[in-house]
Amino acid sequence: MSGKPRLTYLNGRGRMEPIRWLLAAAGVEFEEVYLETKEQYDKLIKDGFLLFQQVPLVEIDGMKMVQTRAIMSYIAGKYNLYGKDLKERALIDMYVEGISDLMQMILTFPFSPPDAKEKNLEAIKERATNRYFPVFEKVLKQHGQDFLVGNKFSWADVQLMEAILAVEEKVPAVLSGFPQLQVFKTKMSNMPTIKKFLQPGSPRKPPPDAHYVETVLRVFKK
Amino acid sequence: MSGKPKLFYFDGRGKMESIRWLLAAAGVEFEEEFLETRDQYEKLLQGGSLLFQQVPMVEIDGMRMVQTRAILSYIAAKYNLYGKDLKERALIDMYIGGTDDLMGFILMFPFLSAEDKEKQRAFVIQKATSRYFPVYEKVLKDHGQDFLVGNNFSWADVHLLEAILMVEEKKSDVLSGFPQLQAFKARMSSIPTIKKFLEPGSQRKPVPDDKYVETVRRVLRMYYDLKAN
């Protein structure tokens, strides 16, 4: 074994993308195995790799970890991106969970029926601009620091950066009412590990397309 | 302020029930404020108490915490129910992820049409018996210990007990193929704090009924049109 974490998922964003972001932001190199066929997936289950028969799967430090949140918490804890004490953790957890709710809408979007797409896009825009982005705009404005929690780079910053870019792909001018978030986005983009992840050739995956949707439906067909 | 955590939610299970369970299991007394009217909810919103405009909200240690998972993690860590190190935490988090997904299928139950309720009930039982219960049965069998992780009572045990009882409410003999889980259930139910929580008069909430559904819909103006999985 190489010692690097090994990620097993489809060759696309889905539920694995926040994990790729976090590892990359922490400067951790990782390997990836891509599921392309139902047979591959069935074999993983048969061989006992998937605790609840689901991916993401991340093999890390001798564990076969599943459950996105569990994986992210472990990585954040291991690489000191989880605050300095219980209260900072609590803030980071609250922010991450909120962002995760927003990202859930983006996650399911490609799978919405064609006649629901416009409504769902509008819902993403509404939630981002009225519920989630104002919270982080206010947090940054109130303490005036570069990072969301404890004046230190954390999991919350990585997650917010990912969400901003993901929403911008759908709603290009979404940050126009959020000057703090615009500054935050620029600062995050210039952090060396994130800058590298944003360059072509990195493990970052492109927005989901029809081929990705087709692969998901095929691999996980009952 | 009394110093006790204060829970803001409807007078019913929903997403707050796991929090009640964990506090109770940890032996922590708590107060509750029940949302009954739209006005109460709007007042909370206007007062800026709800970070993402949602409940559950728990006032604890000077914080107004929201997001169920964040609240549970904080309580688990504070009361030493989160394992002794990062790897035990990882196991607990994975197990919680499973029971959370399972209980999530039950969460929407009261909001479904009669026909969808039947479909969902079958779905829950199928997932419980083929995907989730076998995992915990095996964990307990493999290490032969009383608790899921690290031979120590943790959040994962509380969550699993809660999930077992919830699924049993849908099918009373659902544990018939799971002897380890039956023994686990008996052991957990005998733990003093949990035993107390399982007695009438505790803050444990009953199975949600139509009145609960009607209150949630009235207060949140949501969840009118949920479908089965």
XYZ file of C-alpha atoms in Angstrom:
451
model
C 0.000 0.000 0.000
C 1.237 3.441 -0.909
C 0.213 5.058 2.343
C -1.898 7.584 0.474
C -5.638 7.662 1.106
C -7.525 5.826 -1.656
C -10.900 7.103 -2.783
C -13.459 4.822 -4.457
C -16.317 6.554 -6.272
C -17.551 7.403 -9.721
C -15.418 9.604 -11.926
C -17.354 12.706 -10.993
C -18.228 15.039 -8.136
C -21.217 13.623 -6.253
C -20.677 12.995 -2.575
C -16.933 12.507 -2.956
C -16.106 16.002 -4.152
C -16.099 17.703 -0.705
C -13.680 14.983 0.432
C -11.374 15.668 -2.542
C -11.521 19.378 -1.698
C -10.629 18.797 1.948
C -7.737 16.447 1.265
C -6.401 18.773 -1.416
C -6.729 21.831 0.829
C -4.839 19.951 3.546
C -2.082 19.215 1.005
C -2.702 15.473 1.154
C -2.101 13.438 -2.013
C -4.577 10.681 -2.719
C -5.358 7.913 -5.192
C -8.679 7.263 -6.855
C -10.509 4.171 -8.090
C -13.427 4.904 -10.399
C -16.592 2.847 -10.485
C -17.735 2.416 -14.050
C -19.813 -0.766 -13.987
C -22.428 -2.352 -11.789
C -20.198 -5.440 -11.593
C -17.390 -3.452 -9.961
C -19.832 -2.067 -7.407
C -21.410 -5.449 -6.692
C -17.942 -6.929 -6.186
C -17.026 -4.248 -3.642
C -20.155 -5.128 -1.711
C -19.548 -8.855 -1.965
C -15.943 -8.428 -0.767
C -17.180 -6.572 2.321
C -15.603 -3.195 1.579
C -18.732 -1.102 1.984
C -20.113 -1.068 5.516
C -23.581 0.021 4.424
C -23.231 -1.061 0.781
C -22.610 2.523 -0.248
C -19.888 4.770 -1.600
C -18.036 7.089 -0.958
C -15.374 4.752 0.361
C -12.053 6.125 1.577
C -9.294 3.754 2.620
C -7.219 5.718 5.071
C -4.937 4.782 7.984
C -5.924 1.124 7.818
C -9.665 1.877 7.894
C -12.271 1.401 5.190
C -14.246 4.560 5.919
C -17.733 5.212 4.603
C -20.306 7.940 5.346
C -19.211 11.275 3.933
C -19.502 13.187 7.205
C -17.511 10.602 9.151
C -14.755 10.708 6.533
C -14.617 14.505 6.484
C -14.591 14.752 10.294
C -11.700 12.316 10.453
C -9.670 14.193 7.841
C -10.413 17.547 9.460
C -9.426 16.183 12.882
C -6.263 14.550 11.592
C -5.016 17.585 9.668
C -5.874 20.231 12.263
C -8.703 21.809 10.304
C -11.263 21.371 13.071
C -10.642 24.305 15.406
C -8.740 24.382 18.681
C -11.469 23.351 21.125
C -15.018 22.074 21.489
C -16.646 25.456 20.890
C -14.712 26.123 17.691
C -15.648 22.613 16.561
C -19.278 23.437 17.271
C -19.102 26.542 15.061
C -17.319 24.656 12.295
C -19.892 21.840 12.494
C -22.799 24.295 12.300
C -21.335 26.079 9.290
C -20.402 22.843 7.514
C -23.849 21.331 8.076
C -25.582 24.433 6.724
C -23.383 24.498 3.630
C -23.955 20.787 3.211
C -27.729 21.389 3.066
C -27.159 23.883 0.235
C -24.792 21.490 -1.564
C -27.410 18.749 -1.269
C -29.657 20.778 -3.573
C -26.837 21.013 -6.121
C -26.050 17.316 -5.731
C -29.542 16.208 -6.667
C -30.073 18.834 -9.376
C -28.733 16.796 -12.337
C -31.177 14.033 -11.445
C -34.297 16.210 -11.404
C -36.826 15.559 -14.159
C -36.565 18.098 -17.027
C -39.795 19.889 -16.073
C -38.538 20.460 -12.510
C -35.086 21.798 -13.414
C -36.058 25.450 -13.667
C -37.891 25.355 -10.333
C -34.954 23.618 -8.643
C -32.466 26.098 -10.053
C -34.587 28.930 -8.710
C -34.666 27.203 -5.304
C -30.856 26.933 -5.249
C -30.544 30.617 -6.079
C -33.121 31.569 -3.437
C -31.551 29.491 -0.656
C -28.010 30.622 -1.461
C -28.907 34.322 -1.542
C -31.477 34.410 1.270
C -30.471 31.709 3.706
C -26.840 30.636 3.464
C -24.612 33.303 1.941
C -25.960 36.085 4.196
C -24.888 34.076 7.256
C -21.280 33.772 6.151
C -21.189 37.346 4.843
C -22.224 38.487 8.325
C -19.753 36.198 10.136
C -16.845 37.550 8.080
C -18.015 41.157 8.398
C -18.433 40.952 12.171
C -15.008 39.596 13.061
C -13.160 41.037 10.076
C -10.831 38.033 9.940
C -9.725 36.056 6.912
C -11.214 32.750 8.043
C -14.628 31.800 9.336
C -13.610 30.353 12.710
C -10.899 31.188 15.221
C -8.796 33.266 12.852
C -7.463 30.052 11.389
C -7.978 28.068 8.188
C -10.466 25.245 8.791
C -12.797 22.728 7.179
C -15.526 25.383 7.213
C -13.527 27.646 4.892
C -12.882 24.826 2.416
C -16.539 23.821 2.381
C -17.717 27.394 1.876
C -15.259 27.940 -0.969
C -16.490 24.786 -2.699
C -20.112 25.879 -2.275
C -19.484 29.374 -3.617
C -17.895 28.000 -6.790
C -20.596 25.352 -7.218
C -23.405 27.901 -6.933
C -21.591 30.329 -9.237
C -21.558 27.636 -11.898
C -25.351 27.725 -11.784
C -25.933 31.383 -10.886
C -22.944 33.357 -12.185
C -23.653 36.688 -10.478
C -24.692 35.155 -7.151
C -21.951 36.933 -5.154
C -22.917 40.373 -6.385
C -24.593 41.309 -3.102
C -21.837 39.789 -0.951
C -18.617 41.827 -0.873
C -17.100 39.884 2.048
C -17.638 36.594 0.232
C -16.030 38.017 -2.891
C -12.924 38.890 -0.894
C -13.054 35.509 0.851
C -13.234 33.717 -2.495
C -10.162 35.564 -3.761
C -8.182 34.856 -0.588
C -9.060 31.167 -0.662
C -8.172 30.917 -4.352
C -4.689 32.197 -3.578
C -3.939 29.692 -0.828
C -1.261 27.454 -2.370
C -3.013 24.093 -1.890
C -6.355 25.423 -3.108
C -4.756 27.291 -5.983
C -3.191 24.009 -7.101
C -6.524 22.191 -6.809
C -8.174 24.827 -8.991
C -5.679 24.336 -11.808
C -6.313 22.028 -14.762
C -4.977 18.519 -14.228
C -5.853 18.417 -10.533
C -8.166 15.724 -9.066
C -11.010 18.247 -9.057
C -13.921 16.917 -11.091
C -15.933 18.894 -13.668
C -19.627 19.731 -13.238
C -21.841 16.672 -13.709
C -22.981 16.079 -17.281
C -25.356 13.632 -18.974
C -22.651 10.951 -19.110
C -22.107 11.212 -15.334
C -25.837 10.921 -14.655
C -26.048 7.905 -16.944
C -23.111 6.243 -15.150
C -24.700 6.805 -11.733
C -27.998 5.308 -12.836
C -26.260 2.353 -14.434
C -23.838 1.498 -11.608
C -26.420 1.799 -8.837
C -29.303 0.203 -10.718
C -31.229 -2.131 -8.432
C -30.709 31.492 32.878
C -30.982 28.136 34.596
C -27.777 26.726 33.159
C -29.665 23.789 31.713
C -29.695 23.327 27.937
C -32.935 24.632 26.412
C -34.470 22.940 23.391
C -36.612 24.834 20.870
C -38.804 22.581 18.720
C -42.282 21.211 18.257
C -43.847 19.092 20.964
C -42.936 15.931 19.114
C -40.041 13.788 17.935
C -38.832 15.002 14.554
C -35.169 15.931 14.391
C -34.995 16.895 18.051
C -35.665 13.422 19.434
C -32.090 12.142 18.984
C -30.916 15.173 20.944
C -33.357 14.438 23.786
C -32.133 10.840 23.836
C -28.473 11.825 24.030
C -28.934 14.417 26.758
C -31.070 11.994 28.745
C -28.578 9.150 28.322
C -25.815 11.488 29.504
C -27.899 12.285 32.585
C -28.292 15.935 31.603
C -31.502 17.712 32.583
C -32.907 20.053 29.956
C -35.761 22.483 29.402
C -37.992 22.692 26.370
C -39.904 25.451 24.589
C -42.512 24.078 22.207
C -43.379 25.794 18.946
C -47.124 25.899 18.524
C -47.828 28.949 16.385
C -46.428 30.589 13.313
C -45.994 33.770 15.368
C -43.626 32.077 17.796
C -41.514 30.850 14.908
C -41.437 34.260 13.231
C -40.429 35.840 16.517
C -37.500 33.427 16.785
C -36.543 34.262 13.209
C -36.736 38.006 13.737
C -34.778 37.733 16.954
C -31.914 36.170 14.999
C -31.879 32.997 17.076
C -31.975 30.598 14.166
C -28.748 30.704 12.174
C -30.244 29.122 9.050
C -33.870 29.947 9.907
C -34.457 26.389 11.095
C -35.122 24.328 14.182
C -33.882 22.293 16.070
C -32.198 25.003 18.081
C -30.538 24.331 21.424
C -29.308 27.006 23.801
C -26.297 25.441 25.490
C -23.164 26.879 27.111
C -23.877 30.378 25.867
C -24.398 29.239 22.256
C -27.561 29.066 20.178
C -26.737 25.859 18.347
C -28.530 24.701 15.235
C -28.020 21.748 12.867
C -28.860 18.471 14.535
C -25.529 16.817 13.794
C -23.522 19.738 15.170
C -25.586 19.757 18.356
C -25.275 15.995 18.848
C -21.495 16.068 18.230
C -21.063 18.830 20.787
C -23.077 17.007 23.434
C -21.324 13.694 22.741
C -17.880 15.261 23.090
C -18.793 17.318 26.144
C -20.123 14.314 28.043
C -17.420 11.874 26.958
C -19.618 9.801 24.692
C -17.415 10.223 21.623
C -14.671 7.647 22.060
C -11.144 8.124 23.360
C -9.332 9.095 20.149
C -9.718 10.005 16.492
C -10.136 6.403 15.332
C -12.868 5.635 17.861
C -14.579 8.856 16.817
C -14.357 7.701 13.207
C -16.093 4.423 14.068
C -18.762 6.194 16.092
C -19.327 8.674 13.246
C -19.682 5.844 10.722
C -22.157 3.947 12.870
C -24.148 7.118 13.559
C -24.247 7.779 9.809
C -25.999 4.448 9.316
C -28.569 4.813 12.099
C -29.145 8.401 11.019
C -29.936 7.318 7.461
C -32.266 4.610 8.810
C -34.116 6.966 11.153
C -34.287 9.493 8.328
C -36.571 7.113 6.446
C -38.924 7.121 9.427
C -38.791 10.888 9.977
C -41.042 11.697 7.017
C -43.454 8.879 7.837
C -46.253 10.823 9.540
C -46.381 13.295 6.632
C -47.135 10.648 4.017
C -50.477 9.636 2.542
C -51.966 6.378 3.826
C -50.885 4.569 0.686
C -47.343 5.923 0.836
C -47.150 5.027 4.525
C -47.556 1.356 3.638
C -44.881 1.620 0.965
C -42.515 3.441 3.305
C -43.100 1.002 6.136
C -42.045 -1.879 3.865
C -39.044 0.153 2.696
C -37.911 0.882 6.254
C -38.207 -2.724 7.346
C -36.346 -3.935 4.269
C -33.496 -1.484 4.799
C -33.335 -2.152 8.529
C -33.136 -5.919 8.148
C -30.923 -6.123 5.067
C -28.618 -3.125 5.299
C -28.390 -1.688 8.816
C -29.173 -4.209 11.539
C -26.810 -6.856 10.096
C -23.910 -4.400 10.434
C -24.454 -3.753 14.139
C -25.262 -7.406 14.793
C -21.875 -8.331 13.300
C -19.970 -5.610 15.174
C -21.329 -6.842 18.495
C -20.793 -10.495 17.592
C -17.203 -9.947 16.410
C -15.925 -8.203 19.538
C -18.342 -9.721 22.046
C -18.417 -6.515 24.093
C -21.397 -4.738 25.590
C -20.965 -1.522 23.612
C -20.391 -0.797 19.936
C -17.073 1.063 20.215
C -14.065 0.791 22.479
C -15.769 -1.240 25.191
C -17.273 1.987 26.428
C -20.767 3.495 26.367
C -20.968 6.070 23.557
C -23.272 8.142 21.382
C -23.348 5.266 18.874
C -25.048 2.987 21.437
C -27.708 5.566 22.286
C -28.437 6.223 18.629
C -28.692 2.526 17.804
C -31.111 1.895 20.663
C -33.269 4.779 19.494
C -33.260 3.381 15.932
C -34.142 -0.136 17.089
C -37.123 1.091 19.100
C -38.346 3.236 16.215
C -38.225 0.367 13.739
C -39.906 -1.942 16.262
C -42.790 0.510 16.369
C -43.272 -0.312 12.685
C -42.749 -4.070 13.077
C -42.689 -5.403 16.605
C -40.709 -8.588 15.859
C -38.148 -6.974 13.559
C -35.293 -8.091 15.836
C -36.199 -11.749 15.530
C -33.179 -12.555 13.333
C -30.780 -10.510 15.458
C -29.925 -12.103 18.814
C -27.017 -9.737 19.525
C -29.259 -6.730 19.005
C -31.899 -8.227 21.278
C -29.323 -8.599 24.042
C -28.002 -5.101 23.273
C -31.485 -3.647 23.539
C -32.039 -5.320 26.915
C -28.678 -4.121 28.244
C -29.152 -0.547 27.066
C -32.671 -0.361 28.435
C -31.307 -1.251 31.869
C -28.800 1.581 32.019
C -30.224 3.877 34.722
C -30.378 7.096 32.672
C -31.912 5.310 29.702
C -34.309 3.314 31.881
C -35.535 6.596 33.329
C -36.001 8.072 29.856
C -38.062 5.054 28.812
C -40.483 5.479 31.707
C -43.772 7.395 31.386
C -43.468 11.032 32.371
C -40.015 11.478 30.854
C -39.313 13.993 28.093
C -39.340 11.269 25.467
C -41.978 12.093 22.865
C -44.637 9.666 21.565
C -45.023 8.379 18.021
C -45.997 11.407 15.891
C -49.705 11.750 15.154
C -51.883 13.908 12.898
C -51.900 16.744 15.403
C -48.090 16.841 15.268
C -48.130 16.897 11.470
C -50.709 19.653 11.472
C -48.620 21.746 13.905
C -45.421 21.375 11.870
C -47.197 22.317 8.649
C -48.894 25.288 10.276
C -45.749 26.649 11.892
C -43.299 26.052 9.035
C -45.740 26.289 6.108
C -43.921 23.324 4.609
C -44.083 19.532 4.118
C -47.460 19.430 2.447
C -46.472 17.103 -0.324
C -43.975 14.451 0.777
C -43.587 11.164 -1.060
C -42.315 7.763 -0.016
C -38.742 6.686 -0.890
